[in-house]
């Protein structure tokens, strides 16, 4: 993948860091911050971590003027350029370069443990991104080198698709919905001869011939209904003061 090496991005900025002179490494166990003169830093200022392409740069600058004090190019992390001490999480040993091929090791310390955590995470995230970009570039190179599978139709080539288990619909397949059963009641004034009698042989009794008094007297027996020549009969409603009221048109009137 093509990279724009002219673009420099900012990864981390810490307004105050301290630089220490460190003694030579005594053993292979690593550096110890307790061996430094922590109360007498050699320099204090601002630290920046920038990225340009795959490289990261630790820059130590004057916090007032911005003048560069030292710079440490980082090609990989963890690595030999940045090394944590064995007895604290706030101090590191970094290898700085002067641009002429010469390098030196200095101690770098943070006043707050959160600042050292940000310093560590900024470098880890950058080189994690570099690793992912490298893997993506390898994948693209392998895909471009592999022969492409040609799935296009050749000239005159056809295909046949067979779809089974599909039933054809009948031409007159729409089933008629069943008619709703039962008869509607006759309209007012309909003749009795044109209407069929109710099912079951039951006959209706006109309420006009019945005595309404037994309706209010639950203790007396109700007289047997008398058959009527009218199929539907005349319906009446019981009033509070009158015994019976004739119903007009053969239908019940509600008062």
mmCIF file of C-alpha atoms in Angstrom:
data_model
loop_
_atom_site.group_PDB
_atom_site.id
_atom_site.type_symbol
_atom_site.label_atom_id
_atom_site.label_comp_id
_atom_site.label_asym_id
_atom_site.label_seq_id
_atom_site.Cartn_x
_atom_site.Cartn_y
_atom_site.Cartn_z
ATOM 1 C CA UNK A 1 0.000 0.000 0.000
ATOM 2 C CA UNK A 2 1.215 3.466 -0.840
ATOM 3 C CA UNK A 3 2.102 5.553 2.211
ATOM 4 C CA UNK A 4 2.268 9.330 2.527
ATOM 5 C CA UNK A 5 5.543 9.767 4.421
ATOM 6 C CA UNK A 6 5.201 13.542 4.389
ATOM 7 C CA UNK A 7 2.240 13.539 6.784
ATOM 8 C CA UNK A 8 3.057 13.618 10.495
ATOM 9 C CA UNK A 9 0.343 12.854 13.028
ATOM 10 C CA UNK A 10 0.272 13.612 16.746
ATOM 11 C CA UNK A 11 -0.132 10.592 19.028
ATOM 12 C CA UNK A 12 0.447 11.944 22.523
ATOM 13 C CA UNK A 13 1.460 15.173 24.290
ATOM 14 C CA UNK A 14 2.558 15.493 27.921
ATOM 15 C CA UNK A 15 3.323 18.976 29.247
ATOM 16 C CA UNK A 16 5.881 17.938 31.843
ATOM 17 C CA UNK A 17 8.447 15.136 31.856
ATOM 18 C CA UNK A 18 11.865 14.750 33.463
ATOM 19 C CA UNK A 19 15.146 13.509 32.018
ATOM 20 C CA UNK A 20 17.803 11.767 34.150
ATOM 21 C CA UNK A 21 21.382 10.740 33.682
ATOM 22 C CA UNK A 22 21.579 7.003 34.176
ATOM 23 C CA UNK A 23 24.490 4.827 35.154
ATOM 24 C CA UNK A 24 25.559 1.928 32.911
ATOM 25 C CA UNK A 25 23.506 -1.217 33.134
ATOM 26 C CA UNK A 26 24.843 -3.305 36.000
ATOM 27 C CA UNK A 27 23.349 -6.634 34.912
ATOM 28 C CA UNK A 28 21.024 -8.188 32.372
ATOM 29 C CA UNK A 29 18.100 -7.819 34.725
ATOM 30 C CA UNK A 30 17.358 -4.312 33.451
ATOM 31 C CA UNK A 31 17.476 -0.747 34.710
ATOM 32 C CA UNK A 32 16.289 0.397 38.136
ATOM 33 C CA UNK A 33 14.941 3.895 38.743
ATOM 34 C CA UNK A 34 16.106 3.707 42.351
ATOM 35 C CA UNK A 35 19.693 3.963 41.080
ATOM 36 C CA UNK A 36 19.009 7.378 39.540
ATOM 37 C CA UNK A 37 19.002 10.725 41.290
ATOM 38 C CA UNK A 38 15.257 11.212 40.996
ATOM 39 C CA UNK A 39 15.223 14.437 43.019
ATOM 40 C CA UNK A 40 17.781 16.034 40.649
ATOM 41 C CA UNK A 41 16.532 15.710 37.046
ATOM 42 C CA UNK A 42 18.985 16.817 34.354
ATOM 43 C CA UNK A 43 16.231 18.437 32.287
ATOM 44 C CA UNK A 44 12.453 19.073 32.439
ATOM 45 C CA UNK A 45 10.161 19.989 29.608
ATOM 46 C CA UNK A 46 7.411 18.829 27.239
ATOM 47 C CA UNK A 47 7.177 15.485 25.466
ATOM 48 C CA UNK A 48 5.454 14.707 22.151
ATOM 49 C CA UNK A 49 4.947 11.419 20.333
ATOM 50 C CA UNK A 50 4.416 11.803 16.600
ATOM 51 C CA UNK A 51 4.028 9.294 13.780
ATOM 52 C CA UNK A 52 5.236 9.551 10.199
ATOM 53 C CA UNK A 53 4.453 6.485 8.122
ATOM 54 C CA UNK A 54 5.436 3.423 10.128
ATOM 55 C CA UNK A 55 7.896 5.314 12.326
ATOM 56 C CA UNK A 56 7.109 6.922 15.683
ATOM 57 C CA UNK A 57 9.182 9.729 17.217
ATOM 58 C CA UNK A 58 9.565 10.680 20.862
ATOM 59 C CA UNK A 59 10.418 14.377 20.962
ATOM 60 C CA UNK A 60 11.546 16.297 24.023
ATOM 61 C CA UNK A 61 10.986 20.032 23.634
ATOM 62 C CA UNK A 62 11.236 23.152 25.733
ATOM 63 C CA UNK A 63 7.764 23.860 27.060
ATOM 64 C CA UNK A 64 8.096 27.614 26.516
ATOM 65 C CA UNK A 65 9.974 27.983 23.225
ATOM 66 C CA UNK A 66 9.318 24.573 21.622
ATOM 67 C CA UNK A 67 13.043 24.098 20.930
ATOM 68 C CA UNK A 68 13.960 20.440 20.382
ATOM 69 C CA UNK A 69 16.094 19.003 23.168
ATOM 70 C CA UNK A 70 16.321 15.361 22.053
ATOM 71 C CA UNK A 71 14.568 12.910 19.753
ATOM 72 C CA UNK A 72 14.194 9.133 19.763
ATOM 73 C CA UNK A 73 13.025 7.427 16.522
ATOM 74 C CA UNK A 74 11.052 4.245 17.310
ATOM 75 C CA UNK A 75 10.821 1.492 14.696
ATOM 76 C CA UNK A 76 9.072 -1.068 16.880
ATOM 77 C CA UNK A 77 7.597 -1.342 20.348
ATOM 78 C CA UNK A 78 8.452 -3.061 22.615
ATOM 79 C CA UNK A 79 12.051 -2.847 21.489
ATOM 80 C CA UNK A 80 15.486 -1.556 22.320
ATOM 81 C CA UNK A 81 14.583 2.122 21.866
ATOM 82 C CA UNK A 82 12.073 2.249 24.750
ATOM 83 C CA UNK A 83 12.580 0.041 27.790
ATOM 84 C CA UNK A 84 10.650 0.115 31.062
ATOM 85 C CA UNK A 85 12.524 -0.037 34.358
ATOM 86 C CA UNK A 86 12.064 -3.003 36.657
ATOM 87 C CA UNK A 87 11.029 -1.173 39.825
ATOM 88 C CA UNK A 88 8.494 1.451 38.686
ATOM 89 C CA UNK A 89 5.831 2.076 36.047
ATOM 90 C CA UNK A 90 6.586 5.825 35.775
ATOM 91 C CA UNK A 91 10.134 5.600 34.428
ATOM 92 C CA UNK A 92 11.620 4.442 31.121
ATOM 93 C CA UNK A 93 14.983 4.305 29.412
ATOM 94 C CA UNK A 94 14.978 5.668 25.840
ATOM 95 C CA UNK A 95 17.699 5.777 23.200
ATOM 96 C CA UNK A 96 18.028 9.222 21.624
ATOM 97 C CA UNK A 97 19.823 10.076 18.370
ATOM 98 C CA UNK A 98 21.430 13.297 17.205
ATOM 99 C CA UNK A 99 20.856 12.759 13.475
ATOM 100 C CA UNK A 100 24.532 12.025 12.757
ATOM 101 C CA UNK A 101 24.417 8.339 13.688
ATOM 102 C CA UNK A 102 25.306 8.834 17.348
ATOM 103 C CA UNK A 103 22.987 7.721 20.120
ATOM 104 C CA UNK A 104 22.779 7.792 23.933
ATOM 105 C CA UNK A 105 20.555 6.341 26.637
ATOM 106 C CA UNK A 106 18.724 8.623 29.059
ATOM 107 C CA UNK A 107 16.117 8.136 31.753
ATOM 108 C CA UNK A 108 12.601 9.488 31.164
ATOM 109 C CA UNK A 109 10.212 9.986 34.071
ATOM 110 C CA UNK A 110 6.596 11.129 34.524
ATOM 111 C CA UNK A 111 5.219 12.854 37.593
ATOM 112 C CA UNK A 112 1.879 11.069 37.292
ATOM 113 C CA UNK A 113 1.259 7.361 36.737
ATOM 114 C CA UNK A 114 -1.585 8.179 34.304
ATOM 115 C CA UNK A 115 0.855 10.066 32.032
ATOM 116 C CA UNK A 116 3.148 7.068 31.838
ATOM 117 C CA UNK A 117 0.148 4.881 30.996
ATOM 118 C CA UNK A 118 -0.819 7.203 28.111
ATOM 119 C CA UNK A 119 2.770 7.154 26.848
ATOM 120 C CA UNK A 120 2.770 3.361 26.810
ATOM 121 C CA UNK A 121 -0.665 3.039 25.150
ATOM 122 C CA UNK A 122 0.125 5.584 22.422
ATOM 123 C CA UNK A 123 3.137 3.550 21.277
ATOM 124 C CA UNK A 124 1.241 0.252 21.500
ATOM 125 C CA UNK A 125 -1.696 1.535 19.419
ATOM 126 C CA UNK A 126 0.552 2.924 16.704
ATOM 127 C CA UNK A 127 2.516 -0.270 16.186
ATOM 128 C CA UNK A 128 -0.646 -2.347 16.385
ATOM 129 C CA UNK A 129 -1.924 -0.290 13.460
ATOM 130 C CA UNK A 130 1.384 -0.800 11.621
ATOM 131 C CA UNK A 131 1.052 -4.559 12.073
ATOM 132 C CA UNK A 132 -2.521 -4.584 10.776
ATOM 133 C CA UNK A 133 -1.523 -2.526 7.734
ATOM 134 C CA UNK A 134 1.274 -4.972 6.970
ATOM 135 C CA UNK A 135 -1.043 -7.980 7.197
ATOM 136 C CA UNK A 136 -3.578 -6.260 4.948
ATOM 137 C CA UNK A 137 -0.898 -5.483 2.374
ATOM 138 C CA UNK A 138 0.221 -9.131 2.354
ATOM 139 C CA UNK A 139 -3.361 -10.295 1.897
ATOM 140 C CA UNK A 140 -3.916 -7.956 -1.033
ATOM 141 C CA UNK A 141 -0.643 -9.074 -2.628
ATOM 142 C CA UNK A 142 -1.587 -12.748 -2.297
ATOM 143 C CA UNK A 143 -5.030 -12.132 -3.770
ATOM 144 C CA UNK A 144 -3.632 -10.225 -6.734
ATOM 145 C CA UNK A 145 -1.070 -12.979 -7.427
ATOM 146 C CA UNK A 146 -3.619 -15.808 -7.304
ATOM 147 C CA UNK A 147 -5.370 -16.682 -10.601
ATOM 148 C CA UNK A 148 -8.836 -15.279 -10.857
ATOM 149 C CA UNK A 149 -11.735 -17.702 -11.194
ATOM 150 C CA UNK A 150 -13.646 -17.096 -14.407
ATOM 151 C CA UNK A 151 -17.356 -17.737 -13.836
ATOM 152 C CA UNK A 152 -18.627 -15.967 -16.961
ATOM 153 C CA UNK A 153 -20.672 -17.767 -19.619
ATOM 154 C CA UNK A 154 -18.884 -18.822 -22.741
ATOM 155 C CA UNK A 155 -20.320 -17.923 -26.120
ATOM 156 C CA UNK A 156 -23.402 -20.044 -26.852
ATOM 157 C CA UNK A 157 -23.453 -21.583 -23.371
ATOM 158 C CA UNK A 158 -26.835 -21.833 -21.664
ATOM 159 C CA UNK A 159 -28.185 -23.228 -18.428
ATOM 160 C CA UNK A 160 -31.449 -24.956 -17.556
ATOM 161 C CA UNK A 161 -33.167 -24.452 -14.235
ATOM 162 C CA UNK A 162 -35.660 -27.094 -13.034
ATOM 163 C CA UNK A 163 -37.965 -26.121 -10.220
ATOM 164 C CA UNK A 164 -39.983 -29.000 -8.749
ATOM 165 C CA UNK A 165 -42.793 -29.439 -6.241
ATOM 166 C CA UNK A 166 -44.822 -26.559 -7.619
ATOM 167 C CA UNK A 167 -48.558 -27.328 -8.050
ATOM 168 C CA UNK A 168 -50.508 -25.571 -10.776
ATOM 169 C CA UNK A 169 -53.519 -23.630 -9.665
ATOM 170 C CA UNK A 170 -56.901 -24.834 -10.971
ATOM 171 C CA UNK A 171 -58.511 -22.628 -13.588
ATOM 172 C CA UNK A 172 -61.762 -22.405 -11.663
ATOM 173 C CA UNK A 173 -60.121 -22.948 -8.360
ATOM 174 C CA UNK A 174 -61.763 -20.174 -6.448
ATOM 175 C CA UNK A 175 -64.152 -21.812 -4.031
ATOM 176 C CA UNK A 176 -67.442 -20.152 -3.373
ATOM 177 C CA UNK A 177 -68.020 -19.013 0.133
ATOM 178 C CA UNK A 178 -70.977 -20.745 1.831
ATOM 179 C CA UNK A 179 -74.111 -18.730 2.259
ATOM 180 C CA UNK A 180 -74.908 -17.635 5.734
ATOM 181 C CA UNK A 181 -77.652 -19.774 7.281
ATOM 182 C CA UNK A 182 -80.876 -18.552 8.858
ATOM 183 C CA UNK A 183 -83.613 -16.169 7.763
ATOM 184 C CA UNK A 184 -83.885 -12.489 8.395
ATOM 185 C CA UNK A 185 -86.967 -11.276 10.305
ATOM 186 C CA UNK A 186 -89.779 -9.984 8.061
ATOM 187 C CA UNK A 187 -90.195 -6.261 7.628
ATOM 188 C CA UNK A 188 -93.137 -4.506 9.279
ATOM 189 C CA UNK A 189 -96.486 -5.264 7.624
ATOM 190 C CA UNK A 190 -95.339 -8.453 5.870
ATOM 191 C CA UNK A 191 -97.996 -11.039 5.142
ATOM 192 C CA UNK A 192 -97.941 -14.249 7.101
ATOM 193 C CA UNK A 193 -98.553 -16.402 4.061
ATOM 194 C CA UNK A 194 -95.200 -15.528 2.480
ATOM 195 C CA UNK A 195 -93.082 -16.471 5.494
ATOM 196 C CA UNK A 196 -92.131 -19.986 6.535
ATOM 197 C CA UNK A 197 -93.106 -21.033 10.050
ATOM 198 C CA UNK A 198 -90.366 -21.169 12.694
ATOM 199 C CA UNK A 199 -88.361 -24.449 12.843
ATOM 200 C CA UNK A 200 -89.248 -27.226 15.314
ATOM 201 C CA UNK A 201 -92.993 -26.743 15.005
ATOM 202 C CA UNK A 202 -93.029 -24.137 17.769
ATOM 203 C CA UNK A 203 -95.850 -21.647 17.556
ATOM 204 C CA UNK A 204 -95.759 -18.156 18.867
ATOM 205 C CA UNK A 205 -98.435 -16.829 21.124
ATOM 206 C CA UNK A 206 -99.734 -13.286 20.857
ATOM 207 C CA UNK A 207 -98.992 -11.420 24.012
ATOM 208 C CA UNK A 208 -102.154 -9.415 23.624
ATOM 209 C CA UNK A 209 -104.234 -12.417 24.721
ATOM 210 C CA UNK A 210 -102.113 -13.169 27.750
ATOM 211 C CA UNK A 211 -102.848 -11.698 31.093
ATOM 212 C CA UNK A 212 -100.054 -9.397 32.255
ATOM 213 C CA UNK A 213 -100.941 -9.678 35.912
ATOM 214 C CA UNK A 214 -99.326 -13.076 36.407
ATOM 215 C CA UNK A 215 -96.048 -11.584 35.173
ATOM 216 C CA UNK A 216 -95.829 -9.570 38.340
ATOM 217 C CA UNK A 217 -97.157 -12.344 40.581
ATOM 218 C CA UNK A 218 -94.462 -14.963 40.770
ATOM 219 C CA UNK A 219 -96.510 -17.174 43.078
ATOM 220 C CA UNK A 220 -99.478 -17.790 40.751
ATOM 221 C CA UNK A 221 -99.333 -20.238 37.868
ATOM 222 C CA UNK A 222 -99.065 -18.902 34.360
ATOM 223 C CA UNK A 223 -101.981 -19.911 32.076
ATOM 224 C CA UNK A 224 -101.095 -22.060 29.089
ATOM 225 C CA UNK A 225 -100.628 -20.151 25.864
ATOM 226 C CA UNK A 226 -103.332 -20.411 23.231
ATOM 227 C CA UNK A 227 -102.486 -21.144 19.626
ATOM 228 C CA UNK A 228 -102.902 -18.334 17.201
ATOM 229 C CA UNK A 229 -103.637 -18.309 13.539
ATOM 230 C CA UNK A 230 -101.092 -15.548 13.049
ATOM 231 C CA UNK A 231 -97.642 -17.051 12.617
ATOM 232 C CA UNK A 232 -95.768 -14.127 14.135
ATOM 233 C CA UNK A 233 -98.419 -12.694 16.413
ATOM 234 C CA UNK A 234 -98.695 -9.334 18.011
ATOM 235 C CA UNK A 235 -96.150 -8.355 20.590
ATOM 236 C CA UNK A 236 -97.063 -6.215 23.545
ATOM 237 C CA UNK A 237 -95.141 -4.582 26.333
ATOM 238 C CA UNK A 238 -96.226 -4.573 29.920
ATOM 239 C CA UNK A 239 -96.914 -1.166 31.391
ATOM 240 C CA UNK A 240 -96.843 -0.139 34.996
ATOM 241 C CA UNK A 241 -100.461 1.116 35.132
ATOM 242 C CA UNK A 242 -102.226 -0.421 32.082
ATOM 243 C CA UNK A 243 -102.842 -4.096 31.554
ATOM 244 C CA UNK A 244 -102.105 -4.380 27.843
ATOM 245 C CA UNK A 245 -101.360 -2.073 24.970
ATOM 246 C CA UNK A 246 -101.927 -3.063 21.401
ATOM 247 C CA UNK A 247 -98.760 -3.049 19.321
ATOM 248 C CA UNK A 248 -98.947 -1.362 16.021
ATOM 249 C CA UNK A 249 -97.681 -3.135 12.955
ATOM 250 C CA UNK A 250 -96.999 -6.326 14.935
ATOM 251 C CA UNK A 251 -93.692 -5.142 16.533
ATOM 252 C CA UNK A 252 -92.680 -4.381 20.092
ATOM 253 C CA UNK A 253 -92.624 -0.777 21.271
ATOM 254 C CA UNK A 254 -90.215 0.025 24.071
ATOM 255 C CA UNK A 255 -91.230 2.763 26.451
#
